């Protein structure tokens, strides 16, 4: 039985198109096939020299050429690719005329070293280069392209122009929860009745030396460089950090009413979203797990469900000692005894942590899980952590009956978002 | 039976700028002819420097202050002022239900590290390895957290305890407009009862001057108010922090809070800015506000940047709409990108509270002196590159 409105009387929001690119490949079918095989996309970094770095591996997307490399450019190109895939699947609107707003999760934009070096070269400073030299060069008027590329709104603006989305595009950052936040903003807009459809995208192309070194200096990255594909070990006892990765995912979301009216194929329901911010610390969760627990509970309640209705969890599951411990605390607190039997498998064991894109990438993978009724594994799970007794779907994919899935995303800065994704309208 | 239409009140404002850190300081500064301008430190560029603020009062832990860069300290402080103004400060129950949308850029850099790398990298035997070595040893680990856009919101959660929800919008002026627009839409739709929304900007930074200078977007030569820059256009950056507490009328009344103003509507538009696009956006938004605009006792507070063609088109559009009094706050406070629109809504709230407008700062004929009472203010935003926005703020009688 399908209903145009949920139990709270709000428009039911469904997904009608998806696109994804990760270190496993481009497109849904390639990604799904490799997830099912338990393949890893983590490789030795070839984009820049890694001498002197503690971590030398990443899940970079090298299949999209950007020369000279620019993270924001890569993020934009990947976002365009996945949006094309999603819109084609949804069959909504006309080329360059998408009938709804854009919500984009994207990493903060920065001027990159190539830009600064171009300015320094143009300044022709002999001895010591200072910002005064760069400013002298910038005033020449030859660097307008840097201004446009490095504005924080530029990726969303270019995508809005290309796909013809409606209204002012939103660029959202909640660190590693950004992808889920973009979807949440879309769900809320449709529930308000502001639009019948929205395009939600998460994208991240941050494998450049400086971004990489910043995470390394925070001791967040795995240093288990050999072999690269074994480095990401969510929930395992020997987990030692996340593996930085790139990727993008797009979802065309619609009100169920609008999707049914045009006879669209419904890929799943975005049944609920919840969030709660943590006020404890910039990079660590409150030890009592309050914000994580509250976030999960808010999402399940927003879906009009109870914890007993959830039959699979797509966790944040980064593979850092801290995240996985706290996420386990959240899952155990919310699900109680059932926590031991609900499958919880981390896509990040295979694709790495796609940062701003992760919430969107994992939503696409969750929808594929619902569609295929098959759970992707947590690979590299060799040594169970006795403090984390979960069914992580160790190492091998398996069939399962899945109806309602909880997907978690937790960001630095204490920004937590959970989504509840269902196979079909309740 | 359907509920009565929901209404959003502004129950708190927090502002910091070159004019100071209180409502009174801002009102006084706007009424004085004095200009707070630093024309030396970043010559040939001008900046409106932040007035001294007592950080310790609202960010009491030194360890918190150390974990932030300037833009985060400005924003966390301004957020504290808004929470205090709304009677929320220290109220853990309400703060745990406060939804936050922050408009932020970020990326405050260690310019000494940058300059060292730029000076020596090309000369080194292996430039890529040299970059790795320098960044690994010279970057402070916590600097990253002071650079991340979403960590202004993170710091507000940590310092002030705002935890209902937390979202950060990026994208220059438009981020500020859309932050307020979505916070308002959520309240009007019943998705939220209480919201903290705003942003901050540190205008006194070489690295950000550089970004806007690559686009030739900065004023050089001699200082002029924004409407008078058409011959030599450009922004003058200002350090700004501005936050609003928006609250459902029912929620405010239930806790006995009086409104400072009503936020009636916020609109935004985008275009890729062909000629006259700004005019079309402003006209479309102005017409959408027509049913709510009462007319006579109205003023326009403009977020004009002083760049072209953005400000030129806004100037021409203003002449077509009416003879309403106009004030561009960028002439006085500088341009702060993300927080400019929330700041102008806060200043509109100030105007409505006083019931009158502050003096003009323009000799080009856009701003005219006006003595009459004011009970509605339209706030405009025309981003220096993209994004147009408009708000209607009104007195609650």
PDB file of N, CA and C in Angstrom, chain B residues 13 15 19-32 34 85 347 350 354:
ATOM      1  N   UNK B  13      19.614  39.620  18.279  1.00  0.00           N
ATOM      2  CA  UNK B  13      20.603  39.963  17.261  1.00  0.00           C
ATOM      3  C   UNK B  13      21.972  40.101  17.922  1.00  0.00           C
ATOM      4  N   UNK B  15      25.925  41.476  16.759  1.00  0.00           N
ATOM      5  CA  UNK B  15      26.690  42.093  15.672  1.00  0.00           C
ATOM      6  C   UNK B  15      28.075  42.501  16.177  1.00  0.00           C
ATOM      7  N   UNK B  19      32.352  49.033  13.859  1.00  0.00           N
ATOM      8  CA  UNK B  19      31.626  50.001  14.684  1.00  0.00           C
ATOM      9  C   UNK B  19      31.549  49.586  16.142  1.00  0.00           C
ATOM     10  N   UNK B  20      31.863  48.329  16.435  1.00  0.00           N
ATOM     11  CA  UNK B  20      31.806  47.897  17.822  1.00  0.00           C
ATOM     12  C   UNK B  20      31.065  46.585  17.949  1.00  0.00           C
ATOM     13  N   UNK B  21      30.561  46.321  19.151  1.00  0.00           N
ATOM     14  CA  UNK B  21      29.968  45.011  19.398  1.00  0.00           C
ATOM     15  C   UNK B  21      28.582  45.078  20.022  1.00  0.00           C
ATOM     16  N   UNK B  22      27.981  46.250  20.110  1.00  0.00           N
ATOM     17  CA  UNK B  22      26.644  46.317  20.709  1.00  0.00           C
ATOM     18  C   UNK B  22      25.704  47.024  19.750  1.00  0.00           C
ATOM     19  N   UNK B  23      24.423  46.872  20.023  1.00  0.00           N
ATOM     20  CA  UNK B  23      23.420  47.578  19.219  1.00  0.00           C
ATOM     21  C   UNK B  23      23.652  49.083  19.320  1.00  0.00           C
ATOM     22  N   UNK B  24      23.912  49.545  20.530  1.00  0.00           N
ATOM     23  CA  UNK B  24      24.131  50.990  20.711  1.00  0.00           C
ATOM     24  C   UNK B  24      25.347  51.470  19.935  1.00  0.00           C
ATOM     25  N   UNK B  25      26.417  50.692  19.988  1.00  0.00           N
ATOM     26  CA  UNK B  25      27.631  51.096  19.266  1.00  0.00           C
ATOM     27  C   UNK B  25      27.361  51.152  17.766  1.00  0.00           C
ATOM     28  N   UNK B  26      26.582  50.209  17.271  1.00  0.00           N
ATOM     29  CA  UNK B  26      26.272  50.230  15.843  1.00  0.00           C
ATOM     30  C   UNK B  26      25.382  51.422  15.491  1.00  0.00           C
ATOM     31  N   UNK B  27      24.400  51.678  16.328  1.00  0.00           N
ATOM     32  CA  UNK B  27      23.519  52.814  16.041  1.00  0.00           C
ATOM     33  C   UNK B  27      24.303  54.129  16.075  1.00  0.00           C
ATOM     34  N   UNK B  28      25.161  54.223  17.072  1.00  0.00           N
ATOM     35  CA  UNK B  28      25.974  55.434  17.187  1.00  0.00           C
ATOM     36  C   UNK B  28      26.906  55.577  15.979  1.00  0.00           C
ATOM     37  N   UNK B  29      27.548  54.483  15.631  1.00  0.00           N
ATOM     38  CA  UNK B  29      28.480  54.519  14.503  1.00  0.00           C
ATOM     39  C   UNK B  29      27.801  54.871  13.195  1.00  0.00           C
ATOM     40  N   UNK B  30      26.600  54.341  13.007  1.00  0.00           N
ATOM     41  CA  UNK B  30      25.870  54.638  11.770  1.00  0.00           C
ATOM     42  C   UNK B  30      25.414  56.091  11.738  1.00  0.00           C
ATOM     43  N   UNK B  31      25.287  56.690  12.896  1.00  0.00           N
ATOM     44  CA  UNK B  31      24.822  58.073  12.956  1.00  0.00           C
ATOM     45  C   UNK B  31      25.955  59.098  12.943  1.00  0.00           C
ATOM     46  N   UNK B  32      27.173  58.604  13.056  1.00  0.00           N
ATOM     47  CA  UNK B  32      28.316  59.523  13.041  1.00  0.00           C
ATOM     48  C   UNK B  32      28.935  59.559  11.655  1.00  0.00           C
ATOM     49  N   UNK B  34      32.075  59.728  11.188  1.00  0.00           N
ATOM     50  CA  UNK B  34      33.396  59.105  11.303  1.00  0.00           C
ATOM     51  C   UNK B  34      33.477  57.804  10.509  1.00  0.00           C
ATOM     52  N   UNK B  85      21.195  38.139  23.701  1.00  0.00           N
ATOM     53  CA  UNK B  85      20.149  39.101  23.381  1.00  0.00           C
ATOM     54  C   UNK B  85      18.754  38.451  23.369  1.00  0.00           C
ATOM     55  N   UNK B 347      20.770  44.994  11.266  1.00  0.00           N
ATOM     56  CA  UNK B 347      20.725  46.461  11.255  1.00  0.00           C
ATOM     57  C   UNK B 347      19.308  46.952  10.937  1.00  0.00           C
ATOM     58  N   UNK B 350      17.513  46.903  14.044  1.00  0.00           N
ATOM     59  CA  UNK B 350      17.905  48.075  14.833  1.00  0.00           C
ATOM     60  C   UNK B 350      17.116  49.312  14.386  1.00  0.00           C
ATOM     61  N   UNK B 354      14.383  51.530  16.551  1.00  0.00           N
ATOM     62  CA  UNK B 354      14.469  52.978  16.783  1.00  0.00           C
ATOM     63  C   UNK B 354      13.367  53.726  16.050  1.00  0.00           C
TER      64      UNK B 354
END
